Amino acid sequence: MSCQFLLLLLLSVGVSAVEVQRPRGVPLSKRQFYEEGKPFTCLDGSRNIPFDRVNDDYCDCQDGSDEPGTAACPNGSFHCTNAGFRPTFIPSSRINDGICDCCDTTDEYNSGATCQNTCRELGRKERESLQKMAEIAKEGFLLKQQLIHEAKMGLEDKKAKLGDVQGSKKDMEAKVEALRTVKESAEQPEREAKERHLKAWEDQKALIQKEKDSARMAEVFLELDDDADGFVSVPELLSHSELDPDADGSFTEAEAQGLLGGVDKVDTVAFESIWSNVKEKYMSESNADTPAPEETSREEINEPVSDNESDQYPDDDIPEDEDDDDEEDEDDDRDEHDYKIPPTARTEEKKDDDEGAMPPYDQETQNLIDAAQKARDEFDEAERALQEVDDQIRNLEKEISFDFGPSSEFAYLYSQCYELTTSEYIYRLCPFNRVTQKSKFGGSETNLGSWGKWAGPEDSIYSVMKYEHGTGCWQGPSRSTTVKLTCGKETVVMSTSEPSRCEYLMEFTSPAVCQEPPSLEISSHEHQEL
Protein backbone atom coordinates (compact mmCIF):
# COMPACT_ATOMS: atom_id res chain seq x y z
CA MET A 1 0.00 0.00 0.00
CA SER A 2 1.56 3.31 -1.12
CA CYS A 3 2.12 6.23 1.21
CA GLN A 4 -0.12 8.44 -0.94
CA PHE A 5 -3.01 6.02 -0.56
CA LEU A 6 -2.46 5.84 3.19
CA LEU A 7 -2.64 9.60 3.37
CA LEU A 8 -5.86 9.74 1.35
CA LEU A 9 -7.46 7.20 3.66
CA LEU A 10 -6.38 9.15 6.70
CA LEU A 11 -7.84 12.30 5.23
CA SER A 12 -11.07 10.62 4.13
CA VAL A 13 -11.86 9.23 7.56
CA GLY A 14 -10.56 12.15 9.59
CA VAL A 15 -12.07 15.35 8.16
CA SER A 16 -15.45 16.93 8.89
CA ALA A 17 -18.48 15.96 6.83
CA VAL A 18 -21.08 18.07 5.10
CA GLU A 19 -24.01 16.10 3.67
CA VAL A 20 -25.09 16.91 0.11
CA GLN A 21 -28.72 16.00 -0.69
CA ARG A 22 -29.15 13.34 -3.43
CA PRO A 23 -31.22 10.19 -3.99
CA ARG A 24 -30.52 7.22 -1.72
CA GLY A 25 -27.65 5.06 -2.94
CA VAL A 26 -26.14 7.70 -5.26
CA PRO A 27 -22.44 8.56 -4.78
CA LEU A 28 -21.36 12.17 -4.71
CA SER A 29 -19.45 11.69 -7.96
CA LYS A 30 -22.77 11.01 -9.82
CA ARG A 31 -24.93 13.62 -8.03
CA GLN A 32 -25.16 15.82 -11.15
CA PHE A 33 -27.04 13.09 -13.07
CA TYR A 34 -29.89 13.02 -10.51
CA GLU A 35 -31.54 16.49 -10.54
CA GLU A 36 -34.97 16.49 -8.94
CA GLY A 37 -37.71 17.98 -11.15
CA LYS A 38 -35.91 17.11 -14.40
CA PRO A 39 -36.30 13.95 -16.50
CA PHE A 40 -33.69 11.31 -15.64
CA THR A 41 -31.53 9.87 -18.41
CA CYS A 42 -30.33 6.36 -17.83
CA LEU A 43 -26.56 6.46 -17.36
CA ASP A 44 -26.08 4.18 -20.35
CA GLY A 45 -28.09 6.68 -22.42
CA SER A 46 -30.69 4.08 -23.36
CA ARG A 47 -33.81 6.13 -22.38
CA ASN A 48 -35.27 9.08 -20.46
CA ILE A 49 -37.79 8.66 -17.65
CA PRO A 50 -39.62 11.06 -15.30
CA PHE A 51 -37.59 11.72 -12.15
CA ASP A 52 -40.32 10.33 -9.92
CA ARG A 53 -39.48 6.85 -11.30
CA VAL A 54 -36.03 6.99 -9.66
CA ASN A 55 -35.98 4.63 -6.67
CA ASP A 56 -39.65 3.62 -7.24
CA ASP A 57 -38.70 -0.04 -6.78
CA TYR A 58 -39.21 -0.77 -10.49
CA CYS A 59 -36.33 -1.24 -12.90
CA ASP A 60 -36.71 1.04 -15.93
CA CYS A 61 -33.06 1.31 -17.10
CA GLN A 62 -31.14 -1.67 -18.45
CA ASP A 63 -28.06 -0.63 -16.49
CA GLY A 64 -30.09 -0.33 -13.25
CA SER A 65 -29.05 3.29 -12.78
CA ASP A 66 -32.66 4.44 -12.02
CA GLU A 67 -32.78 2.23 -8.88
CA PRO A 68 -29.58 3.04 -6.93
CA GLY A 69 -31.40 2.76 -3.61
CA THR A 70 -33.63 -0.31 -4.12
CA ALA A 71 -33.19 -3.98 -4.98
CA ALA A 72 -35.34 -3.75 -8.11
CA CYS A 73 -32.50 -4.06 -10.64
CA PRO A 74 -30.36 -7.22 -10.53
CA ASN A 75 -27.33 -5.41 -11.91
CA GLY A 76 -27.64 -2.29 -9.73
CA SER A 77 -25.26 -1.13 -7.01
CA PHE A 78 -25.83 0.75 -3.76
CA HIS A 79 -23.45 3.39 -2.42
CA CYS A 80 -22.74 3.19 1.33
CA THR A 81 -21.85 6.65 2.55
CA ASN A 82 -20.25 5.29 5.75
CA ALA A 83 -19.55 8.68 7.31
CA GLY A 84 -16.48 8.45 9.51
CA PHE A 85 -15.16 5.41 7.63
CA ARG A 86 -14.58 4.48 3.99
CA PRO A 87 -17.47 4.70 1.51
CA THR A 88 -18.12 1.56 -0.50
CA PHE A 89 -20.50 -0.06 -3.00
CA ILE A 90 -22.55 -3.21 -2.48
CA PRO A 91 -24.77 -5.14 -4.94
CA SER A 92 -28.34 -3.83 -4.92
CA SER A 93 -29.55 -7.34 -4.08
CA ARG A 94 -28.26 -6.82 -0.54
CA ILE A 95 -30.52 -3.83 0.12
CA ASN A 96 -33.09 -4.57 2.83
CA ASP A 97 -32.07 -8.24 3.00
CA GLY A 98 -31.91 -8.15 6.82
CA ILE A 99 -28.10 -8.18 6.95
CA CYS A 100 -26.19 -5.03 7.74
CA ASP A 101 -23.59 -4.52 4.98
CA CYS A 102 -22.99 -0.77 5.32
CA CYS A 103 -21.43 0.26 8.63
CA ASP A 104 -23.77 3.31 8.67
CA THR A 105 -26.83 0.93 8.34
CA THR A 106 -28.18 2.80 5.29
CA ASP A 107 -28.64 -0.44 3.27
CA GLU A 108 -31.30 -1.68 5.76
CA TYR A 109 -33.60 1.38 5.85
CA ASN A 110 -36.80 -0.62 5.34
CA SER A 111 -36.05 -4.21 6.47
CA GLY A 112 -36.66 -3.83 10.19
CA ALA A 113 -33.19 -5.24 10.91
CA THR A 114 -31.53 -3.92 14.06
CA CYS A 115 -28.23 -2.40 12.96
CA GLN A 116 -25.72 -0.25 14.78
CA ASN A 117 -23.67 2.46 13.14
CA THR A 118 -20.06 1.26 13.59
CA CYS A 119 -18.41 3.60 11.11
CA ARG A 120 -16.86 5.88 13.70
CA GLU A 121 -15.29 2.97 15.60
CA LEU A 122 -14.09 1.30 12.39
CA GLY A 123 -12.68 4.62 11.25
CA ARG A 124 -10.84 5.08 14.55
CA LYS A 125 -9.27 1.62 14.37
CA GLU A 126 -8.30 2.05 10.76
CA ARG A 127 -6.78 5.44 11.44
CA GLU A 128 -4.68 3.92 14.21
CA SER A 129 -3.55 1.11 11.91
CA LEU A 130 -2.87 3.47 9.03
CA GLN A 131 -1.02 5.82 11.34
CA LYS A 132 1.26 2.98 12.42
CA MET A 133 1.83 2.04 8.80
CA ALA A 134 2.55 5.67 7.96
CA GLU A 135 5.09 5.83 10.79
CA ILE A 136 6.73 2.64 9.55
CA ALA A 137 6.82 4.08 6.04
CA LYS A 138 8.34 7.30 7.34
CA GLU A 139 11.01 5.53 9.38
CA GLY A 140 11.62 3.07 6.54
CA PHE A 141 12.11 5.91 4.09
CA LEU A 142 14.67 7.53 6.40
CA LEU A 143 16.50 4.21 6.53
CA LYS A 144 16.23 4.00 2.76
CA GLN A 145 17.93 7.37 2.42
CA GLN A 146 20.74 6.07 4.58
CA LEU A 147 20.97 2.92 2.44
CA ILE A 148 21.13 5.06 -0.71
CA HIS A 149 23.92 7.15 0.81
CA GLU A 150 25.86 4.04 1.84
CA ALA A 151 25.31 2.49 -1.60
CA LYS A 152 26.62 5.63 -3.27
CA MET A 153 29.70 5.66 -1.09
CA GLY A 154 30.14 1.92 -1.58
CA LEU A 155 29.86 2.30 -5.35
CA GLU A 156 32.53 4.98 -5.35
CA ASP A 157 34.79 2.78 -3.22
CA LYS A 158 34.25 -0.17 -5.55
CA LYS A 159 35.03 1.92 -8.62
CA ALA A 160 38.19 3.23 -6.97
CA LYS A 161 39.14 -0.30 -5.91
CA LEU A 162 38.47 -1.57 -9.43
CA GLY A 163 40.81 1.06 -10.83
CA ASP A 164 43.52 0.10 -8.34
CA VAL A 165 43.12 -3.61 -9.02
CA GLN A 166 43.15 -3.09 -12.79
CA GLY A 167 46.33 -1.04 -12.39
CA SER A 168 47.96 -3.73 -10.26
CA LYS A 169 46.91 -6.36 -12.81
CA LYS A 170 49.18 -4.79 -15.44
CA ASP A 171 52.13 -4.98 -13.06
CA MET A 172 51.25 -8.58 -12.16
CA GLU A 173 50.95 -9.57 -15.82
CA ALA A 174 54.42 -8.14 -16.45
CA LYS A 175 55.72 -10.03 -13.39
CA VAL A 176 54.16 -13.29 -14.59
CA GLU A 177 55.73 -12.94 -18.02
CA ALA A 178 59.12 -12.12 -16.48
CA LEU A 179 58.90 -15.15 -14.19
CA ARG A 180 57.80 -17.28 -17.14
CA THR A 181 61.00 -16.29 -18.95
CA VAL A 182 63.06 -17.06 -15.84
CA LYS A 183 61.32 -20.43 -15.47
CA GLU A 184 61.86 -21.41 -19.09
CA SER A 185 65.50 -20.30 -18.91
CA ALA A 186 66.01 -22.42 -15.79
CA GLU A 187 64.20 -25.43 -17.20
CA GLN A 188 66.34 -25.67 -20.34
CA PRO A 189 69.67 -26.49 -18.57
CA GLU A 190 67.73 -28.65 -16.08
CA ARG A 191 66.25 -30.68 -18.93
CA GLU A 192 69.63 -31.05 -20.64
CA ALA A 193 71.35 -32.11 -17.40
CA LYS A 194 68.62 -34.67 -16.69
CA GLU A 195 68.93 -36.06 -20.21
CA ARG A 196 72.73 -36.35 -19.82
CA HIS A 197 72.30 -38.13 -16.48
CA LEU A 198 69.71 -40.51 -17.91
CA LYS A 199 71.86 -41.25 -20.98
CA ALA A 200 74.85 -42.00 -18.77
CA TRP A 201 72.71 -44.34 -16.71
CA GLU A 202 71.35 -46.07 -19.82
CA ASP A 203 74.89 -46.46 -21.16
CA GLN A 204 76.01 -47.89 -17.85
CA LYS A 205 73.09 -50.34 -17.78
CA ALA A 206 73.87 -51.37 -21.36
CA LEU A 207 77.50 -51.98 -20.43
CA ILE A 208 76.50 -54.04 -17.39
CA GLN A 209 74.08 -56.04 -19.51
CA LYS A 210 76.74 -56.60 -22.16
CA GLU A 211 79.17 -57.87 -19.55
CA LYS A 212 76.51 -60.21 -18.15
CA ASP A 213 75.66 -61.40 -21.62
CA SER A 214 79.34 -62.09 -22.37
CA ALA A 215 79.74 -63.98 -19.11
CA ARG A 216 76.67 -66.09 -19.84
CA MET A 217 77.85 -66.73 -23.38
CA ALA A 218 81.18 -68.01 -22.06
CA GLU A 219 79.35 -70.17 -19.51
CA VAL A 220 77.04 -71.64 -22.16
CA PHE A 221 79.97 -72.30 -24.51
CA LEU A 222 81.71 -74.33 -21.81
CA GLU A 223 78.48 -76.24 -21.10
CA LEU A 224 77.96 -77.04 -24.79
CA ASP A 225 81.61 -78.03 -25.34
CA ASP A 226 81.13 -81.51 -23.90
CA ASP A 227 84.53 -82.81 -24.99
CA ALA A 228 86.34 -79.61 -23.91
CA ASP A 229 88.14 -79.37 -27.20
CA GLY A 230 87.50 -75.63 -27.52
CA PHE A 231 84.77 -76.07 -30.12
CA VAL A 232 80.98 -76.42 -30.09
CA SER A 233 79.97 -78.93 -32.72
CA VAL A 234 76.74 -80.07 -34.37
CA PRO A 235 76.52 -83.30 -32.27
CA GLU A 236 76.98 -81.26 -29.09
CA LEU A 237 74.11 -78.94 -30.10
CA LEU A 238 71.84 -81.91 -30.88
CA SER A 239 71.97 -82.93 -27.20
CA HIS A 240 69.91 -79.79 -26.45
CA SER A 241 66.50 -80.36 -28.05
CA GLU A 242 65.21 -77.03 -26.72
CA LEU A 243 67.31 -75.35 -29.44
CA ASP A 244 65.18 -76.89 -32.21
CA PRO A 245 64.40 -73.80 -34.39
CA ASP A 246 60.93 -74.88 -35.49
CA ALA A 247 60.13 -76.75 -32.21
CA ASP A 248 58.60 -79.61 -34.21
CA GLY A 249 60.04 -82.25 -31.90
CA SER A 250 62.71 -83.31 -34.41
CA PHE A 251 66.04 -81.49 -34.05
CA THR A 252 68.07 -82.42 -37.15
CA GLU A 253 71.76 -82.06 -38.00
CA ALA A 254 70.88 -79.58 -40.74
CA GLU A 255 69.01 -77.44 -38.24
CA ALA A 256 71.93 -77.61 -35.80
CA GLN A 257 74.36 -76.72 -38.58
CA GLY A 258 72.09 -73.74 -39.44
CA LEU A 259 72.37 -72.51 -35.86
CA LEU A 260 76.18 -72.68 -36.14
CA GLY A 261 76.12 -70.47 -39.20
CA GLY A 262 76.37 -73.27 -41.77
CA VAL A 263 79.53 -74.91 -40.37
CA ASP A 264 80.08 -78.09 -38.37
CA LYS A 265 81.68 -76.46 -35.35
CA VAL A 266 82.66 -73.04 -34.00
CA ASP A 267 85.29 -71.78 -31.58
CA THR A 268 84.71 -69.11 -28.91
CA VAL A 269 85.23 -66.24 -31.36
CA ALA A 270 82.80 -67.63 -33.94
CA PHE A 271 80.36 -68.65 -31.18
CA GLU A 272 79.93 -64.95 -30.38
CA SER A 273 78.47 -64.37 -33.85
CA ILE A 274 75.85 -67.12 -33.47
CA TRP A 275 75.15 -66.47 -29.80
CA SER A 276 71.91 -64.62 -30.64
CA ASN A 277 70.56 -67.85 -32.25
CA VAL A 278 71.11 -69.79 -29.04
CA LYS A 279 70.77 -67.63 -25.97
CA GLU A 280 66.96 -67.21 -25.90
CA LYS A 281 66.21 -70.96 -26.05
CA TYR A 282 69.20 -72.48 -24.33
CA MET A 283 68.44 -74.24 -21.04
CA SER A 284 71.30 -74.66 -18.64
CA GLU A 285 72.09 -78.25 -17.84
CA SER A 286 72.24 -77.47 -14.13
CA ASN A 287 68.71 -75.98 -14.24
CA ALA A 288 67.39 -78.87 -16.35
CA ASP A 289 68.39 -81.36 -13.64
CA THR A 290 66.55 -79.46 -10.89
CA PRO A 291 62.71 -79.54 -10.87
CA ALA A 292 61.12 -76.08 -10.85
CA PRO A 293 59.72 -75.09 -7.44
CA GLU A 294 56.43 -73.99 -8.90
CA GLU A 295 55.91 -77.34 -10.62
CA THR A 296 56.57 -79.17 -7.37
CA SER A 297 54.20 -76.94 -5.46
CA ARG A 298 51.56 -77.23 -8.17
CA GLU A 299 51.75 -81.01 -8.01
CA GLU A 300 51.54 -80.91 -4.24
CA ILE A 301 48.55 -78.61 -4.31
CA ASN A 302 46.64 -80.54 -6.97
CA GLU A 303 47.60 -84.02 -5.74
CA PRO A 304 44.36 -85.86 -4.83
CA VAL A 305 44.03 -87.61 -1.49
CA SER A 306 42.98 -91.24 -1.81
CA ASP A 307 40.20 -92.66 0.29
CA ASN A 308 42.57 -95.25 1.69
CA GLU A 309 44.88 -92.62 3.07
CA SER A 310 42.02 -90.78 4.71
CA ASP A 311 40.89 -93.97 6.41
CA GLN A 312 44.30 -95.10 7.63
CA TYR A 313 43.66 -93.93 11.14
CA PRO A 314 40.48 -93.73 13.19
CA ASP A 315 39.63 -90.26 14.46
CA ASP A 316 40.78 -91.10 17.96
CA ASP A 317 44.19 -92.26 16.76
CA ILE A 318 45.13 -89.14 14.82
CA PRO A 319 48.31 -87.68 16.39
CA GLU A 320 47.79 -84.25 17.96
CA ASP A 321 51.22 -82.75 17.53
CA GLU A 322 50.69 -78.98 17.24
CA ASP A 323 54.29 -78.37 16.28
CA ASP A 324 53.96 -80.69 13.30
CA ASP A 325 50.79 -78.88 12.24
CA ASP A 326 52.57 -75.54 12.39
CA GLU A 327 55.41 -76.85 10.28
CA GLU A 328 52.94 -78.22 7.73
CA ASP A 329 51.19 -74.86 7.60
CA GLU A 330 54.48 -73.11 6.99
CA ASP A 331 55.30 -75.58 4.21
CA ASP A 332 51.88 -74.97 2.65
CA ASP A 333 52.45 -71.23 2.80
CA ARG A 334 55.80 -71.56 1.14
CA ASP A 335 54.38 -73.81 -1.57
CA GLU A 336 51.47 -71.47 -2.17
CA HIS A 337 53.81 -68.47 -2.38
CA ASP A 338 56.04 -70.28 -4.84
CA TYR A 339 53.03 -71.15 -6.96
CA LYS A 340 51.61 -67.63 -7.11
CA ILE A 341 54.80 -65.90 -8.27
CA PRO A 342 55.79 -66.95 -11.80
CA PRO A 343 59.48 -67.57 -12.37
CA THR A 344 59.54 -64.90 -15.06
CA ALA A 345 58.44 -62.32 -12.52
CA ARG A 346 61.18 -63.39 -10.13
CA THR A 347 63.66 -63.22 -12.97
CA GLU A 348 62.62 -59.66 -13.83
CA GLU A 349 62.81 -58.63 -10.19
CA LYS A 350 66.26 -60.15 -9.94
CA LYS A 351 67.25 -58.36 -13.13
CA ASP A 352 66.15 -54.99 -11.70
CA ASP A 353 67.97 -55.74 -8.47
CA ASP A 354 71.12 -56.61 -10.39
CA GLU A 355 70.99 -53.43 -12.41
CA GLY A 356 70.05 -51.34 -9.37
CA ALA A 357 68.19 -48.03 -9.21
CA MET A 358 69.31 -45.01 -11.13
CA PRO A 359 72.02 -43.27 -9.11
CA PRO A 360 71.28 -39.86 -7.57
CA TYR A 361 72.00 -36.73 -9.54
CA ASP A 362 75.40 -35.18 -9.18
CA GLN A 363 75.56 -31.92 -7.26
CA GLU A 364 75.73 -29.75 -10.37
CA THR A 365 72.60 -31.36 -11.86
CA GLN A 366 70.79 -31.19 -8.52
CA ASN A 367 71.56 -27.48 -8.25
CA LEU A 368 70.03 -26.95 -11.70
CA ILE A 369 66.92 -28.93 -10.68
CA ASP A 370 66.53 -26.93 -7.47
CA ALA A 371 66.90 -23.64 -9.33
CA ALA A 372 64.30 -24.69 -11.94
CA GLN A 373 61.88 -25.84 -9.22
CA LYS A 374 62.25 -22.55 -7.40
CA ALA A 375 61.51 -20.70 -10.65
CA ARG A 376 58.44 -22.90 -11.22
CA ASP A 377 57.14 -22.26 -7.71
CA GLU A 378 57.57 -18.50 -8.05
CA PHE A 379 55.86 -18.54 -11.45
CA ASP A 380 52.93 -20.66 -10.17
CA GLU A 381 52.46 -18.36 -7.18
CA ALA A 382 52.42 -15.26 -9.39
CA GLU A 383 50.02 -16.90 -11.83
CA ARG A 384 47.63 -17.83 -8.98
CA ALA A 385 47.77 -14.27 -7.69
CA LEU A 386 46.97 -12.98 -11.19
CA GLN A 387 43.98 -15.37 -11.41
CA GLU A 388 42.71 -14.07 -8.06
CA VAL A 389 42.99 -10.51 -9.37
CA ASP A 390 41.02 -11.48 -12.50
CA ASP A 391 38.30 -12.98 -10.30
CA GLN A 392 38.25 -9.85 -8.15
CA ILE A 393 37.94 -7.61 -11.22
CA ARG A 394 35.13 -9.75 -12.62
CA ASN A 395 33.21 -9.65 -9.33
CA LEU A 396 33.67 -5.90 -8.92
CA GLU A 397 32.54 -5.22 -12.49
CA LYS A 398 29.49 -7.41 -11.97
CA GLU A 399 28.55 -5.68 -8.70
CA ILE A 400 29.12 -2.19 -10.14
CA SER A 401 26.94 -2.86 -13.19
CA PHE A 402 24.21 -4.77 -11.33
CA ASP A 403 20.70 -3.28 -11.17
CA PHE A 404 20.19 -2.57 -7.46
CA GLY A 405 17.31 -0.15 -8.00
CA PRO A 406 17.02 3.45 -9.25
CA SER A 407 19.34 4.73 -6.51
CA SER A 408 21.09 1.42 -5.69
CA GLU A 409 18.95 1.19 -2.56
CA PHE A 410 18.93 -2.63 -2.76
CA ALA A 411 22.73 -2.91 -2.93
CA TYR A 412 22.95 -3.72 0.78
CA LEU A 413 21.19 -7.06 0.11
CA TYR A 414 24.06 -8.29 -2.10
CA SER A 415 25.96 -11.23 -0.60
CA GLN A 416 23.47 -11.42 2.32
CA CYS A 417 21.06 -14.21 3.24
CA TYR A 418 17.85 -14.22 5.30
CA GLU A 419 16.09 -17.22 6.82
CA LEU A 420 12.57 -18.17 7.85
CA THR A 421 11.98 -21.29 9.92
CA THR A 422 8.61 -22.99 9.77
CA SER A 423 7.37 -26.12 11.53
CA GLU A 424 8.94 -28.30 8.85
CA TYR A 425 11.46 -26.35 6.76
CA ILE A 426 14.16 -23.71 6.88
CA TYR A 427 13.78 -21.31 3.96
CA ARG A 428 16.81 -19.25 2.95
CA LEU A 429 16.66 -16.22 0.67
CA CYS A 430 19.96 -14.91 -0.68
CA PRO A 431 18.93 -11.86 -2.76
CA PHE A 432 20.37 -11.75 -6.28
CA ASN A 433 21.63 -15.32 -5.79
CA ARG A 434 19.09 -18.03 -4.98
CA VAL A 435 16.33 -19.36 -2.71
CA THR A 436 16.64 -22.71 -0.92
CA GLN A 437 14.57 -25.01 1.25
CA LYS A 438 15.96 -27.49 3.77
CA SER A 439 14.22 -29.86 6.14
CA LYS A 440 14.63 -29.08 9.84
CA PHE A 441 15.33 -32.75 10.40
CA GLY A 442 18.36 -33.02 8.10
CA GLY A 443 19.03 -33.72 4.46
CA SER A 444 20.34 -31.63 1.61
CA GLU A 445 19.10 -28.25 0.39
CA THR A 446 16.58 -27.97 -2.40
CA ASN A 447 17.11 -25.11 -4.83
CA LEU A 448 13.86 -23.16 -5.20
CA GLY A 449 15.28 -20.93 -7.93
CA SER A 450 18.26 -18.84 -8.92
CA TRP A 451 18.15 -15.08 -9.49
CA GLY A 452 16.26 -14.19 -12.62
CA LYS A 453 15.06 -10.59 -12.78
CA TRP A 454 13.00 -7.79 -11.29
CA ALA A 455 9.42 -8.73 -12.11
CA GLY A 456 7.08 -6.09 -10.67
CA PRO A 457 4.53 -4.10 -12.70
CA GLU A 458 5.75 -1.23 -14.86
CA ASP A 459 5.07 1.44 -12.25
CA SER A 460 6.66 -0.65 -9.47
CA ILE A 461 9.11 -3.04 -11.10
CA TYR A 462 11.35 -3.23 -8.02
CA SER A 463 8.54 -4.58 -5.83
CA VAL A 464 8.91 -8.19 -7.05
CA MET A 465 11.90 -10.50 -7.47
CA LYS A 466 11.80 -13.62 -9.64
CA TYR A 467 14.00 -16.67 -9.00
CA GLU A 468 13.92 -19.38 -11.69
CA HIS A 469 15.31 -22.75 -12.83
CA GLY A 470 15.49 -24.42 -9.43
CA THR A 471 15.55 -28.14 -8.72
CA GLY A 472 13.03 -29.98 -10.88
CA CYS A 473 9.94 -31.42 -9.22
CA TRP A 474 9.20 -35.11 -9.64
CA GLN A 475 7.50 -35.40 -13.02
CA GLY A 476 6.95 -31.65 -12.93
CA PRO A 477 8.53 -28.31 -13.80
CA SER A 478 11.60 -26.72 -12.27
CA ARG A 479 10.96 -24.94 -9.00
CA SER A 480 10.67 -21.14 -9.00
CA THR A 481 10.05 -18.47 -6.38
CA THR A 482 8.36 -15.08 -6.52
CA VAL A 483 9.49 -12.67 -3.79
CA LYS A 484 7.14 -9.78 -3.05
CA LEU A 485 8.82 -6.84 -1.33
CA THR A 486 6.95 -4.49 1.01
CA CYS A 487 8.00 -1.50 3.07
CA GLY A 488 9.37 -2.28 6.52
CA LYS A 489 11.88 -0.96 9.04
CA GLU A 490 13.61 -4.34 9.12
CA THR A 491 14.83 -6.71 6.42
CA VAL A 492 12.91 -9.91 7.12
CA VAL A 493 11.38 -12.89 5.32
CA MET A 494 7.81 -12.63 6.66
CA SER A 495 6.18 -15.69 5.11
CA THR A 496 6.46 -18.36 2.47
CA SER A 497 3.89 -20.49 0.69
CA GLU A 498 3.40 -22.73 -2.34
CA PRO A 499 0.27 -21.43 -4.08
CA SER A 500 0.93 -23.69 -7.08
CA ARG A 501 2.91 -26.89 -7.39
CA CYS A 502 6.62 -26.09 -7.56
CA GLU A 503 5.88 -22.33 -7.54
CA TYR A 504 6.72 -20.62 -4.26
CA LEU A 505 5.77 -17.21 -2.90
CA MET A 506 7.74 -15.21 -0.32
CA GLU A 507 6.81 -12.02 1.50
CA PHE A 508 9.92 -9.94 2.20
CA THR A 509 10.10 -6.56 3.98
CA SER A 510 12.86 -4.04 3.42
CA PRO A 511 13.30 -0.29 4.02
CA ALA A 512 14.59 -0.07 0.44
CA VAL A 513 10.97 -0.45 -0.75
CA CYS A 514 9.60 2.46 1.33
CA GLN A 515 8.49 5.56 -0.58
CA GLU A 516 8.71 9.15 0.57
CA PRO A 517 5.53 9.98 2.57
CA PRO A 518 3.54 13.01 1.29
CA SER A 519 2.94 16.06 3.48
CA LEU A 520 0.19 15.56 6.08
CA GLU A 521 -0.76 19.27 6.18
CA ILE A 522 -4.32 19.99 4.99
CA SER A 523 -6.14 23.32 4.86
CA SER A 524 -9.28 24.03 6.93
CA HIS A 525 -11.58 24.18 3.89
CA GLU A 526 -10.79 20.60 2.75
CA HIS A 527 -13.79 18.47 3.76
CA GLN A 528 -15.48 15.34 2.59
CA GLU A 529 -18.84 16.03 1.13
CA LEU A 530 -21.21 13.12 1.74
Short mmCIF file of C-alpha atoms in Angstrom, two decimals, residues 16 93 188 484:
data_model
loop_
_atom_site.label_atom_id
_atom_site.label_comp_id
_atom_site.label_asym_id
_atom_site.label_seq_id
_atom_site.Cartn_x
_atom_site.Cartn_y
_atom_site.Cartn_z
CA SER A 16 -15.45 16.93 8.89
CA SER A 93 -29.55 -7.34 -4.08
CA GLN A 188 66.34 -25.67 -20.34
CA LYS A 484 7.14 -9.78 -3.05
#
